[in-house]
Coordinates of N, CA and C and ligand atoms in Angstrom, one line a residue:
X1 N 7.1 18.3 -13.7 CA 6.4 18.4 -12.4 C 7.3 19.3 -11.4
X2 N 6.6 20.3 -10.9 CA 7.3 21.1 -10.0 C 6.6 21.1 -8.6
X3 N 7.3 20.8 -7.5 CA 6.7 20.7 -6.2 C 7.4 21.7 -5.2
X4 N 6.6 22.1 -4.3 CA 7.1 23.0 -3.2 C 6.9 22.2 -1.9
X5 N 8.0 22.1 -1.1 CA 7.9 21.5 0.2 C 8.0 22.7 1.3
X6 N 7.0 22.7 2.1 CA 7.0 23.8 3.2 C 7.0 23.2 4.6
X7 N 7.9 23.7 5.4 CA 8.0 23.2 6.7 C 7.8 24.3 7.7
X8 N 7.0 24.1 8.8 CA 6.7 25.1 9.7 C 7.6 25.2 10.9
X9 N 7.2 25.8 12.0 CA 8.0 26.2 13.1 C 8.7 25.0 13.8
X10 N 9.9 25.2 14.2 CA 10.7 24.2 15.0 C 11.2 23.0 14.2
X11 N 10.8 22.9 13.0 CA 11.3 21.8 12.2 C 12.8 22.0 11.8
X12 N 13.2 23.2 11.9 CA 14.7 23.5 11.7 C 15.4 23.0 12.9
X13 N 14.7 22.6 14.0 CA 15.4 22.0 15.2 C 15.4 20.5 15.2
X14 N 15.1 19.9 14.1 CA 15.1 18.4 14.0 C 16.6 18.0 14.3
X15 N 16.7 16.9 15.0 CA 18.0 16.4 15.4 C 18.4 16.9 16.8
X16 N 17.7 18.0 17.3 CA 17.9 18.6 18.6 C 16.7 18.4 19.4
X17 N 15.5 18.7 18.8 CA 14.3 18.7 19.6 C 13.7 17.3 19.8
X18 N 13.2 17.0 20.9 CA 12.5 15.7 21.3 C 12.9 14.5 20.3
X19 N 14.1 14.1 20.5 CA 14.6 13.0 19.6 C 13.8 11.7 19.7
X20 N 13.2 11.5 20.9 CA 12.4 10.3 21.1 C 11.2 10.3 20.2
X21 N 10.7 11.5 19.8 CA 9.6 11.7 18.9 C 10.0 11.9 17.5
X22 N 11.0 12.7 17.2 CA 11.3 13.1 15.9 C 12.5 12.5 15.3
X23 N 13.3 11.7 16.2 CA 14.5 11.1 15.7 C 15.7 12.0 15.8
X24 N 16.9 11.5 15.5 CA 18.1 12.2 15.7 C 18.7 12.8 14.4
X25 N 18.0 12.6 13.3 CA 18.4 13.2 12.0 C 18.1 14.7 12.0
X26 N 18.9 15.5 11.3 CA 18.7 16.9 11.3 C 17.8 17.4 10.2
X27 N 17.5 18.7 10.2 CA 16.8 19.3 9.2 C 17.5 19.3 7.8
X28 N 18.9 19.4 7.9 CA 19.7 19.3 6.7 C 19.6 17.9 6.1
X29 N 19.5 16.9 7.0 CA 19.4 15.5 6.5 C 18.1 15.4 5.8
X30 N 17.0 16.0 6.3 CA 15.7 15.9 5.7 C 15.7 16.6 4.3
X31 N 16.3 17.7 4.3 CA 16.4 18.4 3.0 C 17.1 17.6 1.9
X32 N 18.3 17.0 2.4 CA 19.1 16.2 1.4 C 18.3 15.0 0.9
X33 N 17.6 14.4 1.8 CA 16.8 13.2 1.5 C 15.7 13.6 0.4
X34 N 15.1 14.7 0.6 CA 14.1 15.2 -0.3 C 14.7 15.6 -1.7
X35 N 15.8 16.3 -1.7 CA 16.5 16.7 -2.9 C 17.0 15.5 -3.7
X36 N 17.6 14.5 -3.0 CA 18.1 13.3 -3.6 C 16.9 12.5 -4.3
X37 N 15.8 12.4 -3.6 CA 14.7 11.6 -4.2 C 14.1 12.4 -5.4
X38 N 14.0 13.7 -5.2 CA 13.4 14.5 -6.3 C 14.3 14.4 -7.6
X39 N 15.6 14.4 -7.4 CA 16.5 14.3 -8.5 C 16.4 13.0 -9.2
X40 N 16.3 11.9 -8.4 CA 16.2 10.6 -8.9 C 14.9 10.4 -9.7
X41 N 13.9 11.1 -9.3 CA 12.6 11.0 -10.0 C 12.4 12.1 -11.1
X42 N 13.3 13.0 -11.2 CA 13.2 14.0 -12.2 C 12.2 15.1 -11.9
X43 N 12.0 15.3 -10.6 CA 11.0 16.4 -10.1 C 11.8 17.6 -9.7
X44 N 11.3 18.8 -10.2 CA 11.8 20.0 -9.8 C 11.2 20.4 -8.4
X45 N 12.1 20.6 -7.4 CA 11.5 20.8 -6.1 C 12.2 22.0 -5.3
X46 N 11.4 22.7 -4.6 CA 11.9 23.7 -3.7 C 11.5 23.4 -2.3
X47 N 12.4 23.6 -1.3 CA 12.1 23.3 0.1 C 12.3 24.5 0.9
X48 N 11.3 24.9 1.6 CA 11.4 26.1 2.5 C 10.9 25.8 3.9
X49 N 11.5 26.6 4.8 CA 11.0 26.4 6.2 C 10.9 27.8 6.8
X50 N 9.9 28.0 7.7 CA 9.8 29.2 8.4 C 9.2 29.0 9.8
X51 N 9.6 29.8 10.8 CA 9.0 29.7 12.1 C 7.9 30.7 12.2
X52 N 7.6 31.4 11.1 CA 6.6 32.5 11.1 C 5.4 32.1 10.3
X53 N 4.2 32.2 10.9 CA 3.0 31.9 10.2 C 2.8 32.8 8.9
X54 N 3.1 34.1 9.0 CA 2.9 35.0 7.9 C 3.8 34.6 6.7
X55 N 5.0 34.2 7.1 CA 6.0 33.9 6.0 C 5.5 32.6 5.3
X56 N 4.9 31.7 6.0 CA 4.4 30.5 5.3 C 3.2 30.8 4.4
X57 N 2.4 31.8 4.9 CA 1.3 32.2 4.0 C 1.9 32.9 2.8
X58 N 2.9 33.7 2.9 CA 3.5 34.4 1.7 C 4.1 33.3 0.8
X59 N 4.8 32.3 1.3 CA 5.4 31.3 0.5 C 4.3 30.6 -0.3
X60 N 3.1 30.3 0.3 CA 2.0 29.7 -0.4 C 1.5 30.6 -1.5
X61 N 1.3 31.9 -1.2 CA 0.8 32.8 -2.2 C 1.8 32.9 -3.4
X62 N 3.1 32.9 -3.1 CA 4.1 33.1 -4.1 C 4.1 31.8 -5.1
X63 N 3.6 30.7 -4.6 CA 3.6 29.5 -5.4 C 2.4 29.5 -6.4
X64 N 1.5 30.5 -6.3 CA 0.4 30.6 -7.2 C 0.8 30.5 -8.7
X65 N 0.2 29.5 -9.3 CA 0.4 29.3 -10.8 C 1.9 28.9 -11.1
X66 N 2.7 28.6 -10.1 CA 4.1 28.3 -10.3 C 4.4 26.8 -10.0
X67 N 3.6 26.2 -9.1 CA 3.9 24.8 -8.8 C 2.7 23.9 -9.0
X68 N 3.0 22.6 -9.2 CA 1.9 21.7 -9.4 C 1.3 21.1 -8.1
X69 N 2.1 21.2 -7.1 CA 1.7 20.6 -5.8 C 2.5 21.1 -4.7
X70 N 1.9 21.1 -3.5 CA 2.6 21.5 -2.3 C 2.6 20.4 -1.3
X71 N 3.7 20.1 -0.7 CA 3.8 19.2 0.4 C 4.1 20.0 1.6
X72 N 3.1 20.0 2.6 CA 3.2 20.9 3.7 C 3.2 20.2 5.1
X73 N 4.2 20.5 5.9 CA 4.1 20.1 7.3 C 4.1 21.5 8.1
X74 N 2.8 21.9 8.4 CA 2.8 23.2 9.1 C 3.2 23.2 10.5
X75 N 3.6 22.0 11.0 CA 4.0 21.8 12.4 C 2.9 22.3 13.3
X76 N 3.3 23.1 14.4 CA 2.2 23.5 15.4 C 1.1 24.3 14.7
X77 N 1.4 25.0 13.6 CA 0.3 25.8 13.0 C -0.8 24.9 12.4
X78 N -0.5 23.6 12.2 CA -1.5 22.7 11.8 C -2.8 22.8 12.6
X79 N -2.5 23.0 13.9 CA -3.5 22.9 14.9 C -4.2 24.2 15.2
X80 N -3.7 25.3 14.6 CA -4.1 26.6 15.0 C -4.5 27.6 13.8
X81 N -3.9 27.3 12.6 CA -3.8 28.3 11.6 C -4.9 28.3 10.5
X82 N -5.9 29.2 10.6 CA -6.8 29.4 9.6 C -6.2 30.1 8.4
X83 N -5.2 31.0 8.7 CA -4.5 31.8 7.7 C -3.8 30.8 6.7
X84 N -3.2 29.8 7.2 CA -2.5 28.9 6.3 C -3.5 28.1 5.4
X85 N -4.6 27.7 6.1 CA -5.7 27.0 5.3 C -6.2 28.0 4.2
X86 N -6.5 29.2 4.6 CA -7.1 30.2 3.6 C -6.1 30.4 2.4
X87 N -4.8 30.4 2.7 CA -3.8 30.6 1.7 C -3.8 29.4 0.7
X88 N -3.9 28.2 1.3 CA -3.9 27.0 0.5 C -5.2 27.0 -0.4
X89 N -6.3 27.4 0.2 CA -7.5 27.4 -0.6 C -7.5 28.5 -1.7
X90 N -6.8 29.7 -1.4 CA -6.7 30.8 -2.3 C -6.0 30.4 -3.6
X91 N -4.9 29.7 -3.4 CA -4.1 29.4 -4.6 C -4.6 28.1 -5.4
X92 N -5.5 27.4 -4.8 CA -6.0 26.2 -5.4 C -4.9 25.2 -5.9
X93 N -3.9 25.1 -5.2 CA -2.9 24.1 -5.5 C -3.1 22.8 -4.7
X94 N -3.1 21.7 -5.3 CA -3.3 20.5 -4.5 C -2.2 20.3 -3.5
X95 N -2.5 19.9 -2.3 CA -1.5 19.8 -1.3 C -1.6 18.5 -0.5
X96 N -0.5 18.0 0.0 CA -0.4 16.8 0.8 C 0.1 17.2 2.2
X97 N -0.6 16.9 3.2 CA -0.2 17.2 4.6 C 0.7 16.1 5.2
X98 N 1.9 16.5 5.6 CA 2.8 15.5 6.2 C 3.1 15.8 7.6
X99 N 3.2 14.8 8.5 CA 3.7 15.0 9.9 C 4.6 13.8 10.1
X100 N 5.8 14.2 10.7 CA 6.8 13.2 11.0 C 6.3 12.2 12.1
X101 N 5.7 12.8 13.1 CA 5.1 11.9 14.2 C 3.7 11.6 14.0
X102 N 3.2 10.6 14.7 CA 1.8 10.2 14.6 C 0.9 11.1 15.5
X103 N 0.5 12.2 14.9 CA -0.3 13.2 15.6 C -1.6 12.7 16.2
X104 N -2.1 11.6 15.6 CA -3.3 11.0 16.1 C -3.2 10.3 17.4
X105 N -2.0 10.0 17.8 CA -1.8 9.2 19.0 C -1.0 10.0 20.1
X106 N -1.0 11.4 19.9 CA -0.4 12.2 20.9 C -1.4 13.1 21.7
X107 N -1.1 14.3 22.1 CA -2.0 15.1 22.8 C -3.3 15.3 22.0
X108 N -4.4 15.6 22.7 CA -5.7 15.8 22.1 C -5.6 17.0 21.1
X109 N -4.9 18.1 21.4 CA -4.9 19.2 20.6 C -4.2 19.0 19.2
X110 N -3.3 17.9 19.2 CA -2.6 17.6 17.9 C -3.6 16.8 17.0
X111 N -4.7 16.4 17.4 CA -5.7 15.7 16.6 C -6.4 16.7 15.7
X112 N -6.4 18.0 16.0 CA -7.0 19.0 15.2 C -6.1 19.4 14.1
X113 N -6.6 19.4 12.9 CA -5.9 19.9 11.7 C -6.9 20.8 10.9
X114 N -6.6 22.1 10.8 CA -7.5 22.9 10.0 C -7.4 22.6 8.5
X115 N -6.2 22.1 8.0 CA -6.0 21.8 6.6 C -6.4 20.4 6.1
X116 N -6.5 19.5 7.1 CA -6.8 18.1 6.7 C -8.0 17.9 5.8
X117 N -9.2 18.6 6.1 CA -10.3 18.3 5.2 C -10.1 18.6 3.7
X118 N -9.1 19.5 3.4 CA -8.9 19.9 2.1 C -7.6 19.3 1.4
X119 N -6.9 18.5 2.2 CA -5.7 17.8 1.7 C -6.0 16.7 0.7
X120 N -5.2 16.6 -0.3 CA -5.3 15.5 -1.3 C -5.0 14.2 -0.5
X121 N -4.1 14.3 0.5 CA -3.8 13.1 1.3 C -3.1 13.6 2.6
X122 N -3.2 12.8 3.6 CA -2.4 13.0 4.8 C -1.5 11.9 5.1
X123 N -0.2 12.2 5.4 CA 0.7 11.1 5.7 C 1.3 11.4 7.1
X124 N 0.9 10.6 8.0 CA 1.3 11.0 9.4 C 2.0 9.8 10.1
X125 N 3.1 10.1 10.8 CA 3.8 9.1 11.6 C 4.7 8.2 10.8
X126 N 5.1 8.6 9.6 CA 6.0 7.8 8.8 C 7.4 8.4 8.8
X127 N 7.7 9.3 9.8 CA 9.0 9.9 9.9 C 9.4 10.7 8.6
X128 N 10.7 10.8 8.3 CA 11.1 11.6 7.1 C 10.6 10.9 5.9
X129 N 10.4 9.6 5.9 CA 9.9 8.9 4.7 C 8.5 9.4 4.2
X130 N 7.8 10.1 5.1 CA 6.5 10.6 4.7 C 6.6 11.6 3.6
X131 N 7.7 12.4 3.6 CA 7.9 13.4 2.5 C 8.2 12.7 1.2
X132 N 8.9 11.6 1.3 CA 9.2 10.8 0.0 C 7.9 10.2 -0.5
X133 N 7.1 9.7 0.4 CA 5.8 9.1 -0.1 C 4.9 10.2 -0.7
X134 N 5.0 11.4 -0.1 CA 4.2 12.5 -0.7 C 4.7 12.9 -2.1
X135 N 6.0 12.9 -2.3 CA 6.5 13.2 -3.7 C 6.0 12.1 -4.6
X136 N 6.1 10.8 -4.2 CA 5.7 9.7 -5.1 C 4.2 9.8 -5.3
X137 N 3.4 10.2 -4.4 CA 1.9 10.4 -4.5 C 1.6 11.4 -5.6
X138 N 2.4 12.5 -5.7 CA 2.1 13.5 -6.7 C 2.5 12.9 -8.1
X139 N 3.4 12.0 -8.1 CA 3.9 11.4 -9.4 C 2.9 10.3 -10.0
X140 N 2.0 9.9 -9.1 CA 1.1 8.8 -9.5 C 0.2 9.2 -10.7
Ligands
DQA1 C1 4.6 17.8 13.6 C2 3.5 17.5 14.7 C3 3.1 18.8 15.3 O1 2.1 18.6 16.3 C4 4.2 19.6 16.0 O2 3.8 20.8 16.5 C5 5.4 19.7 15.1 C6 5.7 18.6 14.2 C7 5.2 16.5 13.0 O3 5.8 16.6 12.0 O4 5.1 15.5 13.6 O5 6.1 20.7 15.3 O6 4.0 18.5 12.6

């Protein structure tokens, strides 16, 4: 099993940004947690982050026929990006949408997700643990 984890804009600022919402652990902590869990489960995993919409689209295209699943937190692009949705549909790779915070109980605009209708599953508001749950979901 080979998985790709994609993180969108400002997630590299974890541990600095809005700690009351996202916690005090850093992006490096998140990556370590994902790599440790993947190793324990024998899953091959790649973790990428970009602040640029186009780069995220390219990462998705590059995964075509190379990975079995994508775990994606498009961050703010969740609520705006048709390009990311189209890339996910183009490669036909099953994906799980993850959000650290509970986007359903925040501002109205965070309730919109262009990718949600096509996601294998949505995991929201479970903190970093959401990524672990997504890996386990692909292993089911
Ligand atoms: C987020 C929620 C988004 O609304 C926000 O723009 C983010 C992070 C989350 O993981 O909770 O940057 O995707």
